[in-house]
mmCIF file with all atom_site columns, C-alpha atoms in Angstrom:
data_model
loop_
_atom_site.group_PDB
_atom_site.id
_atom_site.type_symbol
_atom_site.label_atom_id
_atom_site.label_alt_id
_atom_site.label_comp_id
_atom_site.label_asym_id
_atom_site.label_entity_id
_atom_site.label_seq_id
_atom_site.pdbx_PDB_ins_code
_atom_site.Cartn_x
_atom_site.Cartn_y
_atom_site.Cartn_z
_atom_site.occupancy
_atom_site.B_iso_or_equiv
_atom_site.pdbx_formal_charge
_atom_site.auth_seq_id
_atom_site.auth_comp_id
_atom_site.auth_asym_id
_atom_site.auth_atom_id
_atom_site.pdbx_PDB_model_num
ATOM 1  C CA . MET A 1 1  ? -4.897  13.222  14.484  1.00 0.00 ? 247 MET A CA 1
ATOM 2  C CA . SER A 1 2  ? -1.405  13.642  14.080  1.00 0.00 ? 248 SER A CA 1
ATOM 3  C CA . SER A 1 3  ? -0.701  17.596  12.326  1.00 0.00 ? 249 SER A CA 1
ATOM 4  C CA . ASP A 1 4  ? 2.359   14.889  9.857   1.00 0.00 ? 250 ASP A CA 1
ATOM 5  C CA . HIS A 1 5  ? 0.004   14.770  6.406   1.00 0.00 ? 251 HIS A CA 1
ATOM 6  C CA . TYR A 1 6  ? 3.409   12.539  4.997   1.00 0.00 ? 252 TYR A CA 1
ATOM 7  C CA . GLN A 1 7  ? 3.633   9.876   7.882   1.00 0.00 ? 253 GLN A CA 1
ATOM 8  C CA . PRO A 1 8  ? 0.756   7.802   5.093   1.00 0.00 ? 254 PRO A CA 1
ATOM 9  C CA . PHE A 1 9  ? 3.369   8.068   2.594   1.00 0.00 ? 255 PHE A CA 1
ATOM 10 C CA . ARG A 1 10 ? 6.589   7.762   4.610   1.00 0.00 ? 256 ARG A CA 1
ATOM 11 C CA . GLU A 1 11 ? 4.577   4.184   5.749   1.00 0.00 ? 257 GLU A CA 1
ATOM 12 C CA . TRP A 1 12 ? 3.649   2.981   3.028   1.00 0.00 ? 258 TRP A CA 1
ATOM 13 C CA . ARG A 1 13 ? 6.998   3.753   1.235   1.00 0.00 ? 259 ARG A CA 1
ATOM 14 C CA . ARG A 1 14 ? 8.189   2.247   3.942   1.00 0.00 ? 260 ARG A CA 1
ATOM 15 C CA . LYS A 1 15 ? 5.896   -0.775  3.508   1.00 0.00 ? 261 LYS A CA 1
ATOM 16 C CA . ALA A 1 16 ? 6.752   -0.822  -0.340  1.00 0.00 ? 262 ALA A CA 1
ATOM 17 C CA . GLU A 1 17 ? 10.194  -1.380  -0.287  1.00 0.00 ? 263 GLU A CA 1
ATOM 18 C CA . ALA A 1 18 ? 9.908   -5.113  3.009   1.00 0.00 ? 264 ALA A CA 1
ATOM 19 C CA . ASN A 1 19 ? 7.221   -6.072  0.228   1.00 0.00 ? 265 ASN A CA 1
ATOM 20 C CA . VAL A 1 20 ? 10.439  -5.489  -2.549  1.00 0.00 ? 266 VAL A CA 1
ATOM 21 C CA . VAL A 1 21 ? 12.848  -7.016  -0.127  1.00 0.00 ? 267 VAL A CA 1
ATOM 22 C CA . GLU A 1 22 ? 10.456  -9.943  0.274   1.00 0.00 ? 268 GLU A CA 1
ATOM 23 C CA . TRP A 1 23 ? 8.450   -10.927 -3.250  1.00 0.00 ? 269 TRP A CA 1
ATOM 24 C CA . GLY A 1 24 ? 11.363  -8.977  -5.336  1.00 0.00 ? 270 GLY A CA 1
ATOM 25 C CA . LEU A 1 25 ? 9.745   -7.421  -7.820  1.00 0.00 ? 271 LEU A CA 1
ATOM 26 C CA . GLN A 1 26 ? 6.965   -8.043  -8.536  1.00 0.00 ? 272 GLN A CA 1
ATOM 27 C CA . SER A 1 27 ? 5.165   -7.790  -12.024 1.00 0.00 ? 273 SER A CA 1
ATOM 28 C CA . LYS A 1 28 ? 1.641   -4.966  -12.182 1.00 0.00 ? 274 LYS A CA 1
ATOM 29 C CA . ALA A 1 29 ? -0.462  -7.851  -13.567 1.00 0.00 ? 275 ALA A CA 1
ATOM 30 C CA . THR A 1 30 ? 0.080   -9.336  -9.532  1.00 0.00 ? 276 THR A CA 1
ATOM 31 C CA . LEU A 1 31 ? 0.546   -6.061  -8.013  1.00 0.00 ? 277 LEU A CA 1
ATOM 32 C CA . LEU A 1 32 ? -2.674  -4.655  -10.367 1.00 0.00 ? 278 LEU A CA 1
ATOM 33 C CA . LEU A 1 33 ? -4.800  -8.494  -8.868  1.00 0.00 ? 279 LEU A CA 1
ATOM 34 C CA . ALA A 1 34 ? -2.718  -7.778  -4.695  1.00 0.00 ? 280 ALA A CA 1
ATOM 35 C CA . ALA A 1 35 ? -3.990  -4.117  -5.299  1.00 0.00 ? 281 ALA A CA 1
ATOM 36 C CA . THR A 1 36 ? -7.931  -5.137  -5.653  1.00 0.00 ? 282 THR A CA 1
ATOM 37 C CA . GLU A 1 37 ? -7.818  -7.884  -3.303  1.00 0.00 ? 283 GLU A CA 1
ATOM 38 C CA . GLU A 1 38 ? -6.444  -5.066  -0.561  1.00 0.00 ? 284 GLU A CA 1
ATOM 39 C CA . LEU A 1 39 ? -9.057  -2.465  -1.510  1.00 0.00 ? 285 LEU A CA 1
ATOM 40 C CA . GLY A 1 40 ? -11.519 -5.480  -1.460  1.00 0.00 ? 286 GLY A CA 1
ATOM 41 C CA . GLU A 1 41 ? -10.370 -5.470  2.512   1.00 0.00 ? 287 GLU A CA 1
ATOM 42 C CA . LEU A 1 42 ? -10.748 -2.404  3.080   1.00 0.00 ? 288 LEU A CA 1
ATOM 43 C CA . THR A 1 43 ? -13.287 -1.887  2.020   1.00 0.00 ? 289 THR A CA 1
ATOM 44 C CA . GLN A 1 44 ? -15.448 -4.227  4.211   1.00 0.00 ? 290 GLN A CA 1
ATOM 45 C CA . ALA A 1 45 ? -13.492 -3.071  7.131   1.00 0.00 ? 291 ALA A CA 1
ATOM 46 C CA . TYR A 1 46 ? -15.449 0.394   6.801   1.00 0.00 ? 292 TYR A CA 1
ATOM 47 C CA . LEU A 1 47 ? -18.343 -1.504  6.104   1.00 0.00 ? 293 LEU A CA 1
ATOM 48 C CA . GLU A 1 48 ? -18.014 -3.502  10.001  1.00 0.00 ? 294 GLU A CA 1
ATOM 49 C CA . SER A 1 49 ? -16.211 -0.119  11.188  1.00 0.00 ? 295 SER A CA 1
ATOM 50 C CA . ARG A 1 50 ? -19.816 1.561   9.609   1.00 0.00 ? 296 ARG A CA 1
ATOM 51 C CA . ASN A 1 51 ? -22.340 -0.731  10.423  1.00 0.00 ? 297 ASN A CA 1
ATOM 52 C CA . GLU A 1 52 ? -21.132 -3.844  12.855  1.00 0.00 ? 298 GLU A CA 1
ATOM 53 C CA . GLY A 1 53 ? -18.784 -1.644  15.136  1.00 0.00 ? 299 GLY A CA 1
ATOM 54 C CA . GLY A 1 54 ? -15.702 -2.658  13.853  1.00 0.00 ? 300 GLY A CA 1
ATOM 55 C CA . ASP A 1 55 ? -12.207 -2.052  14.484  1.00 0.00 ? 301 ASP A CA 1
ATOM 56 C CA . ARG A 1 56 ? -11.544 1.658   12.405  1.00 0.00 ? 302 ARG A CA 1
ATOM 57 C CA . THR A 1 57 ? -7.905  0.863   13.046  1.00 0.00 ? 303 THR A CA 1
ATOM 58 C CA . ARG A 1 58 ? -8.466  -2.832  10.052  1.00 0.00 ? 304 ARG A CA 1
ATOM 59 C CA . MET A 1 59 ? -9.783  0.099   7.894   1.00 0.00 ? 305 MET A CA 1
ATOM 60 C CA . GLU A 1 60 ? -6.137  1.962   8.724   1.00 0.00 ? 306 GLU A CA 1
ATOM 61 C CA . THR A 1 61 ? -4.055  -1.084  8.496   1.00 0.00 ? 307 THR A CA 1
ATOM 62 C CA . GLU A 1 62 ? -5.535  -2.186  4.857   1.00 0.00 ? 308 GLU A CA 1
ATOM 63 C CA . LEU A 1 63 ? -5.017  1.307   3.512   1.00 0.00 ? 309 LEU A CA 1
ATOM 64 C CA . ASP A 1 64 ? -1.390  0.666   4.372   1.00 0.00 ? 310 ASP A CA 1
ATOM 65 C CA . ASP A 1 65 ? -1.334  -2.310  2.691   1.00 0.00 ? 311 ASP A CA 1
ATOM 66 C CA . LEU A 1 66 ? -3.237  -0.532  -0.564  1.00 0.00 ? 312 LEU A CA 1
ATOM 67 C CA . GLY A 1 67 ? -0.687  2.768   -0.842  1.00 0.00 ? 313 GLY A CA 1
ATOM 68 C CA . ALA A 1 68 ? 2.550   0.248   0.013   1.00 0.00 ? 314 ALA A CA 1
ATOM 69 C CA . LEU A 1 69 ? 1.193   -1.361  -3.262  1.00 0.00 ? 315 LEU A CA 1
ATOM 70 C CA . LEU A 1 70 ? 0.518   0.990   -5.119  1.00 0.00 ? 316 LEU A CA 1
ATOM 71 C CA . VAL A 1 71 ? 3.934   2.330   -4.414  1.00 0.00 ? 317 VAL A CA 1
ATOM 72 C CA . GLN A 1 72 ? 5.621   -0.312  -5.911  1.00 0.00 ? 318 GLN A CA 1
ATOM 73 C CA . PHE A 1 73 ? 2.989   0.408   -9.063  1.00 0.00 ? 319 PHE A CA 1
ATOM 74 C CA . TYR A 1 74 ? 3.785   3.723   -9.282  1.00 0.00 ? 320 TYR A CA 1
ATOM 75 C CA . TRP A 1 75 ? 8.076   2.894   -9.724  1.00 0.00 ? 321 TRP A CA 1
ATOM 76 C CA . HIS A 1 76 ? 6.747   0.792   -12.982 1.00 0.00 ? 322 HIS A CA 1
ATOM 77 C CA . LEU A 1 77 ? 6.088   3.633   -13.915 1.00 0.00 ? 323 LEU A CA 1
ATOM 78 C CA . ASN A 1 78 ? 8.508   5.678   -12.737 1.00 0.00 ? 324 ASN A CA 1
ATOM 79 C CA . GLY A 1 79 ? 11.304  3.791   -11.788 1.00 0.00 ? 325 GLY A CA 1
ATOM 80 C CA . ILE A 1 80 ? 12.561  2.555   -8.274  1.00 0.00 ? 326 ILE A CA 1
ATOM 81 C CA . PRO A 1 81 ? 14.455  5.298   -6.644  1.00 0.00 ? 327 PRO A CA 1
ATOM 82 C CA . ALA A 1 82 ? 18.106  4.388   -6.031  1.00 0.00 ? 328 ALA A CA 1
ATOM 83 C CA . ASP A 1 83 ? 17.921  4.662   -2.577  1.00 0.00 ? 329 ASP A CA 1
ATOM 84 C CA . VAL A 1 84 ? 15.132  1.504   -2.951  1.00 0.00 ? 330 VAL A CA 1
ATOM 85 C CA . GLY A 1 85 ? 18.116  -0.511  -3.371  1.00 0.00 ? 331 GLY A CA 1
ATOM 86 C CA . VAL A 1 86 ? 16.925  -3.093  -6.130  1.00 0.00 ? 332 VAL A CA 1
ATOM 87 C CA . SER A 1 87 ? 17.456  -2.450  -10.101 1.00 0.00 ? 333 SER A CA 1
ATOM 88 C CA . ASP A 1 88 ? 14.907  -1.277  -12.109 1.00 0.00 ? 334 ASP A CA 1
ATOM 89 C CA . GLY A 1 89 ? 14.313  -3.763  -14.919 1.00 0.00 ? 335 GLY A CA 1
ATOM 90 C CA . VAL A 1 90 ? 10.593  -4.167  -13.678 1.00 0.00 ? 336 VAL A CA 1
ATOM 91 C CA . GLU A 1 91 ? 8.396   -4.611  -16.508 1.00 0.00 ? 337 GLU A CA 1
#
């Protein structure tokens, strides 16, 4: 396991930025619904890994997807950092 404890946060921010570029600024409701879906997928990946010998890397992928959505939601609450390159006209 890497000793870089901040790597997941950098990855989540990178994915959040890519999401904004691809999908634009999404509403809080949309982000919460998407995060709920991702949490379900993370839970499914965990249960499959634990009970059925599923792929542990799928949990990391689902966690990255969820983390990115949570970063985007955080931006709604606290503003989008200037270096993301989009306006702060979030709902």
